[in-house]
Coordinates of C-alpha atoms in Angstrom, one line a residue:
X1 CA 107.1 153.4 87.6
X2 CA 103.5 152.5 90.0
X3 CA 101.7 149.2 89.9
X4 CA 98.0 148.9 88.2
X5 CA 96.9 147.0 90.9
X6 CA 93.0 147.7 92.2
X7 CA 92.8 150.6 95.6
X8 CA 91.5 149.4 97.7
X9 CA 88.0 149.0 98.9
X10 CA 86.6 148.6 102.3
X11 CA 84.0 145.4 101.6
X12 CA 81.8 144.9 104.8
X13 CA 82.1 141.2 105.5
X14 CA 77.9 141.1 105.4
X15 CA 78.6 141.8 101.6
X16 CA 81.4 139.1 101.5
X17 CA 79.7 135.6 100.2
X18 CA 81.5 131.9 100.6
X19 CA 82.8 132.0 97.1
X20 CA 84.3 135.6 97.6
X21 CA 87.9 135.9 97.3
X22 CA 90.5 138.5 99.2
X23 CA 93.1 139.9 97.6
X24 CA 96.6 141.1 99.3
X25 CA 98.0 143.2 97.2
X26 CA 102.0 144.0 98.1
X27 CA 103.7 147.2 96.6
X28 CA 104.9 150.0 97.9
X29 CA 103.2 152.9 95.5
X30 CA 99.6 151.6 94.7
X31 CA 98.2 155.8 94.4
X32 CA 98.6 155.0 90.6
X33 CA 96.2 152.4 90.1
X34 CA 94.5 152.1 87.5
X35 CA 91.8 149.6 88.2
X36 CA 89.2 149.6 90.3
X37 CA 87.2 147.3 92.2
X38 CA 83.8 147.1 90.3
X39 CA 85.8 146.4 87.2
X40 CA 87.7 143.4 88.9
X41 CA 85.0 141.8 90.4
X42 CA 83.0 142.4 87.1
X43 CA 85.8 140.7 85.3
X44 CA 85.9 137.8 87.7
X45 CA 82.2 136.8 88.5
X46 CA 82.3 137.2 92.1
X47 CA 83.4 139.7 95.0
X48 CA 86.9 140.3 95.2
X49 CA 88.1 141.8 98.4
X50 CA 91.9 144.0 98.0
X51 CA 94.0 144.4 100.4
X52 CA 97.4 146.3 100.1
X53 CA 100.4 147.2 102.2
X54 CA 103.3 148.9 101.4
X55 CA 106.3 146.7 103.2
X56 CA 106.6 143.2 104.9
X57 CA 105.9 144.1 108.1
X58 CA 102.8 145.8 107.0
X59 CA 102.1 143.5 104.8
X60 CA 102.2 140.3 107.7
X61 CA 100.3 142.3 109.9
X62 CA 97.6 142.2 107.3
X63 CA 98.4 138.8 106.5
X64 CA 94.8 136.6 107.6
X65 CA 93.5 133.2 107.1
X66 CA 91.0 134.2 104.4
X67 CA 93.2 136.1 101.9
X68 CA 93.4 133.5 99.4
X69 CA 95.7 135.5 97.4
X70 CA 98.8 137.4 97.3
X71 CA 100.4 139.8 94.9
X72 CA 103.4 141.0 95.1
X73 CA 106.2 143.1 93.1
X74 CA 109.2 141.6 92.9
X75 CA 110.7 145.1 92.7
X76 CA 109.6 145.5 95.9
X77 CA 112.7 146.9 98.4
X78 CA 113.1 145.3 101.6
X79 CA 114.4 148.1 103.6
X80 CA 111.0 149.6 103.5
X81 CA 110.6 147.3 106.4
X82 CA 113.0 148.5 108.5
X83 CA 115.8 145.5 106.6
X84 CA 118.8 145.5 105.0
X85 CA 119.1 144.0 101.5
X86 CA 117.9 140.1 101.4
X87 CA 117.7 139.9 104.9
X88 CA 114.3 140.5 107.1
X89 CA 113.7 141.4 110.4
X90 CA 112.7 139.1 112.6
X91 CA 109.2 141.8 113.1
X92 CA 108.8 141.0 109.2
X93 CA 107.3 138.1 110.0
X94 CA 105.4 138.6 113.1
X95 CA 101.6 139.7 112.8
X96 CA 98.9 140.7 115.0
X97 CA 96.6 137.3 113.4
X98 CA 98.9 135.1 114.9
X99 CA 101.3 134.2 111.4
X100 CA 104.1 134.4 114.9
X101 CA 107.8 135.4 113.8
X102 CA 110.0 133.7 110.9
X103 CA 113.5 133.2 111.5
X104 CA 115.3 134.0 108.6
X105 CA 117.3 131.0 108.8
X106 CA 114.1 128.4 108.5
X107 CA 112.9 130.3 105.1
X108 CA 113.9 128.8 101.8
X109 CA 117.1 128.5 99.7
X110 CA 118.0 130.7 97.2
X111 CA 118.5 128.9 94.0
X112 CA 119.3 131.0 91.3
X113 CA 121.5 133.3 90.8
X114 CA 119.5 136.3 91.3
X115 CA 118.9 135.4 94.8
X116 CA 119.0 139.4 95.7
X117 CA 116.0 139.7 93.2
X118 CA 114.1 137.8 95.2
X119 CA 114.3 138.2 98.3
X120 CA 110.7 139.4 98.8
X121 CA 109.3 136.8 96.8
X122 CA 111.5 134.1 99.5
X123 CA 109.9 136.3 102.5
X124 CA 106.8 135.9 101.3
X125 CA 106.8 132.5 100.4
X126 CA 108.0 131.9 104.3
X127 CA 105.6 133.6 105.7
X128 CA 102.7 132.8 103.6
X129 CA 103.0 128.7 102.8
X130 CA 99.3 128.1 102.6
X131 CA 98.8 131.5 100.6
X132 CA 98.7 131.2 96.3
X133 CA 101.2 134.0 95.2
X134 CA 101.5 136.2 92.3
X135 CA 104.5 137.5 90.9
X136 CA 104.7 141.2 89.5
X137 CA 107.5 141.9 87.2
X138 CA 108.3 144.0 84.4
X139 CA 107.6 143.5 81.0
X140 CA 110.8 142.1 79.7
X141 CA 111.8 140.6 82.2
X142 CA 111.1 137.1 81.9
X143 CA 113.8 135.0 82.7
X144 CA 112.9 136.5 86.8
X145 CA 109.0 135.7 85.6
X146 CA 109.8 132.1 85.7
X147 CA 112.4 131.7 88.1
X148 CA 109.9 133.3 90.5
X149 CA 107.5 130.6 89.7
X150 CA 110.2 128.1 90.3
X151 CA 110.8 129.2 94.0
X152 CA 106.9 128.9 94.3
X153 CA 105.0 131.6 92.9
X154 CA 101.5 130.1 91.3
X155 CA 102.0 132.4 88.5
X156 CA 103.8 135.9 87.1
X157 CA 102.1 139.1 85.6
X158 CA 103.5 141.3 83.5
X159 CA 103.1 145.1 84.5
X160 CA 102.6 146.8 81.0
X161 CA 99.7 143.7 80.1
X162 CA 97.8 143.1 83.6
X163 CA 94.3 144.8 83.0
X164 CA 91.0 143.4 85.6
X165 CA 90.5 140.4 83.2
X166 CA 94.3 139.6 83.2
X167 CA 94.4 140.0 86.6
X168 CA 91.2 138.5 87.7
X169 CA 91.9 135.1 85.9
X170 CA 95.9 134.4 87.6
X171 CA 93.9 135.2 90.6
X172 CA 91.6 132.4 90.2
X173 CA 94.2 130.5 88.0
X174 CA 96.8 130.6 91.5
X175 CA 93.8 130.2 94.0
X176 CA 93.3 126.1 92.2
X177 CA 96.5 125.7 91.4
X178 CA 97.5 126.7 95.3
X179 CA 95.0 123.9 96.6
X180 CA 95.8 121.4 93.5
X181 CA 99.4 121.4 95.0
X182 CA 98.3 121.5 98.8
X183 CA 96.0 118.5 98.1
X184 CA 98.9 116.6 96.1
X185 CA 100.9 117.2 98.3
X186 CA 98.7 116.1 101.2
X187 CA 98.0 112.8 98.8
X188 CA 101.4 112.4 98.8
X189 CA 102.0 112.3 103.0
X190 CA 99.2 110.6 103.1
X191 CA 100.2 107.7 101.2
X192 CA 104.3 107.7 102.5
X193 CA 102.2 107.5 105.8
X194 CA 100.1 105.1 105.0
X195 CA 103.3 102.8 103.7
X196 CA 105.4 103.7 106.6
X197 CA 103.1 102.1 109.0
X198 CA 101.9 98.7 106.4
X199 CA 106.1 98.3 106.6
X200 CA 105.4 98.7 110.6
X201 CA 102.1 96.8 111.0
X202 CA 103.8 94.0 108.9
X203 CA 106.8 94.0 111.0
X204 CA 104.8 93.9 114.4
X205 CA 102.9 90.9 112.8
X206 CA 104.4 87.3 114.6
X207 CA 106.6 84.5 112.8
X208 CA 105.9 81.4 114.1
X209 CA 109.4 79.8 115.6
X210 CA 108.2 76.2 114.9
X211 CA 111.6 74.7 113.5
X212 CA 111.2 70.9 114.2
X213 CA 107.9 70.0 116.4
X214 CA 106.6 68.3 113.0
X215 CA 103.1 70.6 113.3
X216 CA 101.2 72.0 110.9
X217 CA 100.4 75.4 111.0
X218 CA 98.1 78.0 109.1
X219 CA 96.4 81.4 110.3
X220 CA 94.3 84.0 108.9
X221 CA 94.1 87.8 110.4
X222 CA 91.5 90.5 109.5
X223 CA 91.8 93.9 111.2
X224 CA 88.4 95.6 111.5
X225 CA 89.9 99.0 111.4
X226 CA 89.7 99.7 107.4
X227 CA 93.4 100.3 105.7
X228 CA 94.6 98.5 108.2
X229 CA 96.5 95.9 108.7
X230 CA 96.6 95.5 113.0
X231 CA 93.8 95.6 115.1
X232 CA 93.2 94.2 118.7
X233 CA 93.0 90.5 118.3
X234 CA 97.0 88.7 118.4
X235 CA 98.5 85.6 118.4
X236 CA 101.7 83.6 118.5
X237 CA 103.3 80.5 118.2
X238 CA 106.6 78.6 119.7
X239 CA 108.4 75.7 119.9
X240 CA 110.5 75.9 123.8
X241 CA 114.0 74.4 123.8
X242 CA 112.8 70.6 125.2
X243 CA 110.5 71.1 122.6
X244 CA 107.0 71.8 123.8
X245 CA 104.5 73.7 121.4
X246 CA 103.3 76.9 122.8
X247 CA 100.7 78.6 121.3
X248 CA 98.5 81.7 122.4
X249 CA 95.6 83.9 120.8
X250 CA 93.6 86.8 122.4
X251 CA 91.6 89.9 122.0
X252 CA 92.1 93.6 123.1
X253 CA 88.7 95.3 123.9
X254 CA 87.9 97.7 121.2
X255 CA 89.5 97.3 117.5
X256 CA 91.0 100.7 116.6
X257 CA 95.6 101.8 117.0
X258 CA 95.4 101.7 120.8
X259 CA 94.3 98.3 121.2
X260 CA 96.5 97.3 118.5
X261 CA 99.2 98.3 119.9
X262 CA 98.1 96.7 123.1
X263 CA 98.4 93.6 121.7
X264 CA 101.5 93.4 120.2
X265 CA 102.9 94.5 123.6
X266 CA 100.8 91.5 125.1
X267 CA 102.0 89.1 122.1
X268 CA 105.8 90.2 123.1
X269 CA 105.7 90.1 126.1
X270 CA 104.2 86.4 125.8
X271 CA 107.1 84.8 123.9
X272 CA 110.0 87.0 126.1
X273 CA 107.9 85.1 129.5
X274 CA 107.3 81.8 127.4
X275 CA 110.8 81.7 126.3
X276 CA 112.2 82.4 129.7
X277 CA 110.2 79.3 130.8
X278 CA 106.9 80.6 132.7
X279 CA 103.2 78.8 131.4
X280 CA 100.1 78.2 132.8
X281 CA 99.1 80.3 136.1
X282 CA 102.2 82.2 136.9
X283 CA 102.3 83.3 132.9
X284 CA 98.8 85.2 132.7
X285 CA 99.6 86.8 136.2
X286 CA 102.2 88.4 135.2
X287 CA 101.5 89.1 131.6
X288 CA 97.8 91.4 134.0
X289 CA 100.8 92.7 135.0
X290 CA 102.2 93.8 132.0
X291 CA 98.6 94.9 130.7
X292 CA 97.4 97.1 133.8
X293 CA 100.5 98.9 133.2
X294 CA 100.0 99.2 129.6
X295 CA 97.0 99.9 129.1
X296 CA 94.8 103.1 128.5
X297 CA 92.4 102.5 130.9
X298 CA 90.8 100.4 133.4
X299 CA 88.3 99.3 131.4
X300 CA 90.4 98.5 129.2
X301 CA 90.9 94.6 129.4
X302 CA 91.9 91.0 127.4
X303 CA 90.5 87.7 126.6
X304 CA 93.4 84.7 126.4
X305 CA 93.4 81.4 125.4
X306 CA 96.9 79.5 125.6
X307 CA 97.9 75.9 124.6
X308 CA 100.9 74.3 125.4
X309 CA 101.6 70.6 123.3
X310 CA 104.0 68.1 124.8
X311 CA 106.9 67.0 122.6
X312 CA 105.2 63.9 121.9
X313 CA 102.1 65.9 120.4
X314 CA 99.4 63.7 122.0
X315 CA 98.3 66.0 124.7
X316 CA 98.2 69.8 125.8
X317 CA 97.8 72.4 128.6
X318 CA 94.9 74.5 128.0
X319 CA 94.5 78.0 130.1
X320 CA 91.3 80.0 129.1
X321 CA 91.1 83.8 130.3
X322 CA 87.6 84.6 129.7
X323 CA 88.8 83.6 125.6
X324 CA 86.0 81.3 123.7
X325 CA 87.8 77.5 124.1
X326 CA 89.8 75.7 120.6
X327 CA 88.3 73.4 118.4
X328 CA 89.6 69.9 118.4
X329 CA 89.0 67.6 115.6
X330 CA 90.8 64.4 116.1
X331 CA 91.4 61.6 112.8
X332 CA 87.7 60.3 111.9
X333 CA 85.3 61.5 114.5
X334 CA 83.6 65.1 114.5
X335 CA 85.0 68.5 116.2
X336 CA 84.0 70.0 119.3
X337 CA 85.2 72.6 121.4
X338 CA 87.6 71.4 124.4
X339 CA 86.5 71.8 127.8
X340 CA 86.1 75.2 128.8
X341 CA 84.3 75.1 132.6
X342 CA 87.1 75.7 134.4
X343 CA 88.7 78.6 132.8
X344 CA 89.0 82.0 134.4
X345 CA 88.3 85.5 134.2
X346 CA 90.1 88.1 131.6
X347 CA 93.5 90.4 131.8
X348 CA 92.5 92.7 133.6
X349 CA 89.3 91.9 135.8
X350 CA 90.2 91.3 138.7
X351 CA 93.3 92.5 140.5
X352 CA 94.4 88.8 141.9
X353 CA 92.8 86.1 139.5
X354 CA 93.7 82.8 139.2
X355 CA 93.5 80.6 135.9
X356 CA 93.4 76.7 135.8
X357 CA 95.6 74.4 133.3
X358 CA 93.3 71.8 132.5
X359 CA 95.3 68.4 130.7
X360 CA 93.7 67.6 127.1
X361 CA 93.6 64.9 125.3
X362 CA 94.4 65.4 121.8
X363 CA 95.8 61.8 120.3
X364 CA 97.7 60.8 117.1
X365 CA 96.6 62.4 114.3
X366 CA 94.7 65.9 115.0
X367 CA 94.4 69.5 114.4
X368 CA 93.5 72.4 116.4
X369 CA 91.5 75.6 115.6
X370 CA 91.5 78.9 117.7
X371 CA 89.8 81.4 116.9
X372 CA 88.6 85.5 118.5
X373 CA 85.1 86.5 118.9
X374 CA 85.6 87.9 115.7
X375 CA 84.3 85.1 113.3
X376 CA 81.6 84.1 116.1
X377 CA 79.8 87.1 116.7
X378 CA 78.6 87.6 112.5
X379 CA 75.3 87.9 112.2
X380 CA 72.9 85.3 110.2
X381 CA 69.7 84.7 109.9
X382 CA 67.0 86.6 108.0
X383 CA 67.6 90.0 109.0
X384 CA 71.1 89.4 110.7
X385 CA 68.9 88.9 113.8
X386 CA 71.1 86.6 115.4
X387 CA 75.0 85.9 115.8
X388 CA 77.1 82.5 114.5
X389 CA 78.0 81.8 118.2
X390 CA 80.4 78.3 118.5
X391 CA 77.6 76.1 118.2
X392 CA 76.8 77.9 114.6
X393 CA 80.9 78.2 114.0
X394 CA 81.4 73.9 115.0
X395 CA 78.5 73.3 112.2
X396 CA 80.0 74.7 109.6
X397 CA 83.2 73.7 110.5
X398 CA 81.6 70.3 110.1
X399 CA 81.0 71.0 107.5
X400 CA 83.2 72.2 105.5
X401 CA 85.5 68.7 107.0
X402 CA 82.0 66.8 104.8
X403 CA 83.2 68.8 101.7
X404 CA 86.9 67.6 102.5
X405 CA 88.5 70.9 103.5
X406 CA 92.0 70.4 105.5
X407 CA 93.9 73.1 106.4
X408 CA 94.6 76.8 104.9
X409 CA 91.2 75.6 102.1
X410 CA 88.8 75.3 105.7
X411 CA 90.1 79.1 106.9
X412 CA 89.4 80.4 103.5
X413 CA 86.5 78.4 103.1
X414 CA 85.4 79.2 107.3
X415 CA 86.2 83.2 106.8
X416 CA 84.6 83.6 103.7
X417 CA 80.7 81.5 104.6
X418 CA 81.2 83.8 107.9
X419 CA 80.9 86.7 106.0
X420 CA 78.2 85.7 103.4
X421 CA 76.6 84.9 106.3
X422 CA 76.9 88.7 108.0
X423 CA 76.1 90.1 104.5
X424 CA 79.5 91.9 104.5
X425 CA 82.1 92.7 105.9
X426 CA 82.9 91.6 109.7
X427 CA 83.3 94.6 111.9
X428 CA 85.2 93.2 114.7
X429 CA 89.0 91.8 114.7
X430 CA 89.2 88.3 113.2
X431 CA 92.0 86.2 114.2
X432 CA 92.0 82.4 113.8
X433 CA 94.6 79.8 113.5
X434 CA 95.4 76.5 113.0
X435 CA 97.4 73.7 114.5
X436 CA 97.7 70.4 113.2
X437 CA 100.1 66.5 113.5
X438 CA 99.6 64.3 110.8
X439 CA 101.6 61.2 112.0
X440 CA 102.6 60.2 108.1
X441 CA 103.5 63.4 107.1
X442 CA 106.4 63.7 110.1
X443 CA 107.4 60.5 108.7
X444 CA 107.6 62.2 105.5
X445 CA 109.4 65.0 106.6
X446 CA 111.7 62.6 108.3
X447 CA 110.6 63.7 112.2
X448 CA 110.3 67.6 111.3
X449 CA 108.5 70.2 109.6
X450 CA 109.5 72.6 106.7
X451 CA 109.6 76.6 108.2
X452 CA 105.9 77.7 108.2
X453 CA 105.2 81.7 106.9
X454 CA 102.6 83.3 109.4
X455 CA 100.8 84.8 105.9
X456 CA 100.5 80.9 104.8
X457 CA 100.3 77.4 105.3
X458 CA 102.4 74.4 105.2
X459 CA 100.4 71.7 104.0
X460 CA 101.0 68.6 102.3
X461 CA 98.5 67.9 99.6
X462 CA 94.9 68.8 99.6
X463 CA 93.3 64.5 99.7
X464 CA 91.0 63.8 97.1
X465 CA 87.2 63.0 97.5
X466 CA 86.5 61.0 100.2
X467 CA 84.3 57.8 99.2
X468 CA 81.0 58.1 101.4
X469 CA 81.6 56.0 104.6
X470 CA 85.0 56.7 104.6
X471 CA 86.8 58.4 107.8
X472 CA 86.7 62.3 107.9
X473 CA 90.1 64.0 107.5
X474 CA 91.5 66.0 110.4
X475 CA 91.2 70.2 110.1

């Protein structure tokens, strides 16, 4: 029985508007059609362009990106395309419009006992995965029609009920359903990729190795990229077998995914070199070689600050490679910046650079704050015309110390105030870590501290409010 579908009518490109729909009819005997293009267009409320194909080979040639919907007669014999029953030939998937050759082994597997009757549909779904498909079947074959939808068609139509209004509604419904299915599929894939990336990035964040050191640790990390866990900033803390605690913080220029990856590479290289016994200029020179081999461009550089704290916790060695100097607060004294005059250039700028190691006295009870420039480059003042800078950061920290804040509470308050002064979220990556030594706390824990976590802090309970004239607590 001939299928009552619209006759093909050539529509000039100039007549086509943005809301036009293109229907590809695949049926081996369209000569007996009863619906005309004007009837279909009037019923659809928009212009419909019709293409007809008598077999799968011709359909592949007519299948272009501007086709919105395919109307496929499930009774279409595959032999019309030059293939045996149930097996399309290789040229049946070849199109002059770039659809390529379809390997029958890559087509969806049949899912029912009536797979032979759905072979044409399976083939069309294989060569047109992005197109909406309507299945056309006999009036009394509801089972086959339902199975066609389960296989992948957006809807089905019966020959006896087909008229312009039913067909126009079915076309619009199939197109919108396909768009919704595609959007949902893309959303699901995006969520899965985001979850996978989040798990990967969380695994790349450092885990401090401080067991037995007696030092407290806190850190805050905020990438500049939205919906990211890693940025170009990086930090790490490890304790070597001789009892020395090594800490570092760095910043790769830029804050995209490439910079984040390079930051992870530098952090892992630093940890490996530190555990191997390197320190100071020798370590930084080796890190520069790693940077030069791994960076995407010769314009990429990284700043770095390293500190090695003696086993007794009273002194440390400091190396600066184009990085801001750390902030030190001793018990009862205002926080101040450590010397930075003898620092060397950022890694990757000069091929034979040197980085002097300066010895600094820490004292008995102290806190050391290391940070990246994202913390000090936020805007302040009316209209955001000025930057916070190191002096502004020191004043802000001392103000929080006056309020009795310490440890994790201090970091939380500092980062929150920087965002508030900036008038919104910071555009650059921010990393801040805080190391502290409290002799009373060390005695309380028997000379060691409980294990710390990179996203938390191991600290004693917050001290009570300070009375007037009392000594300033450490950070």
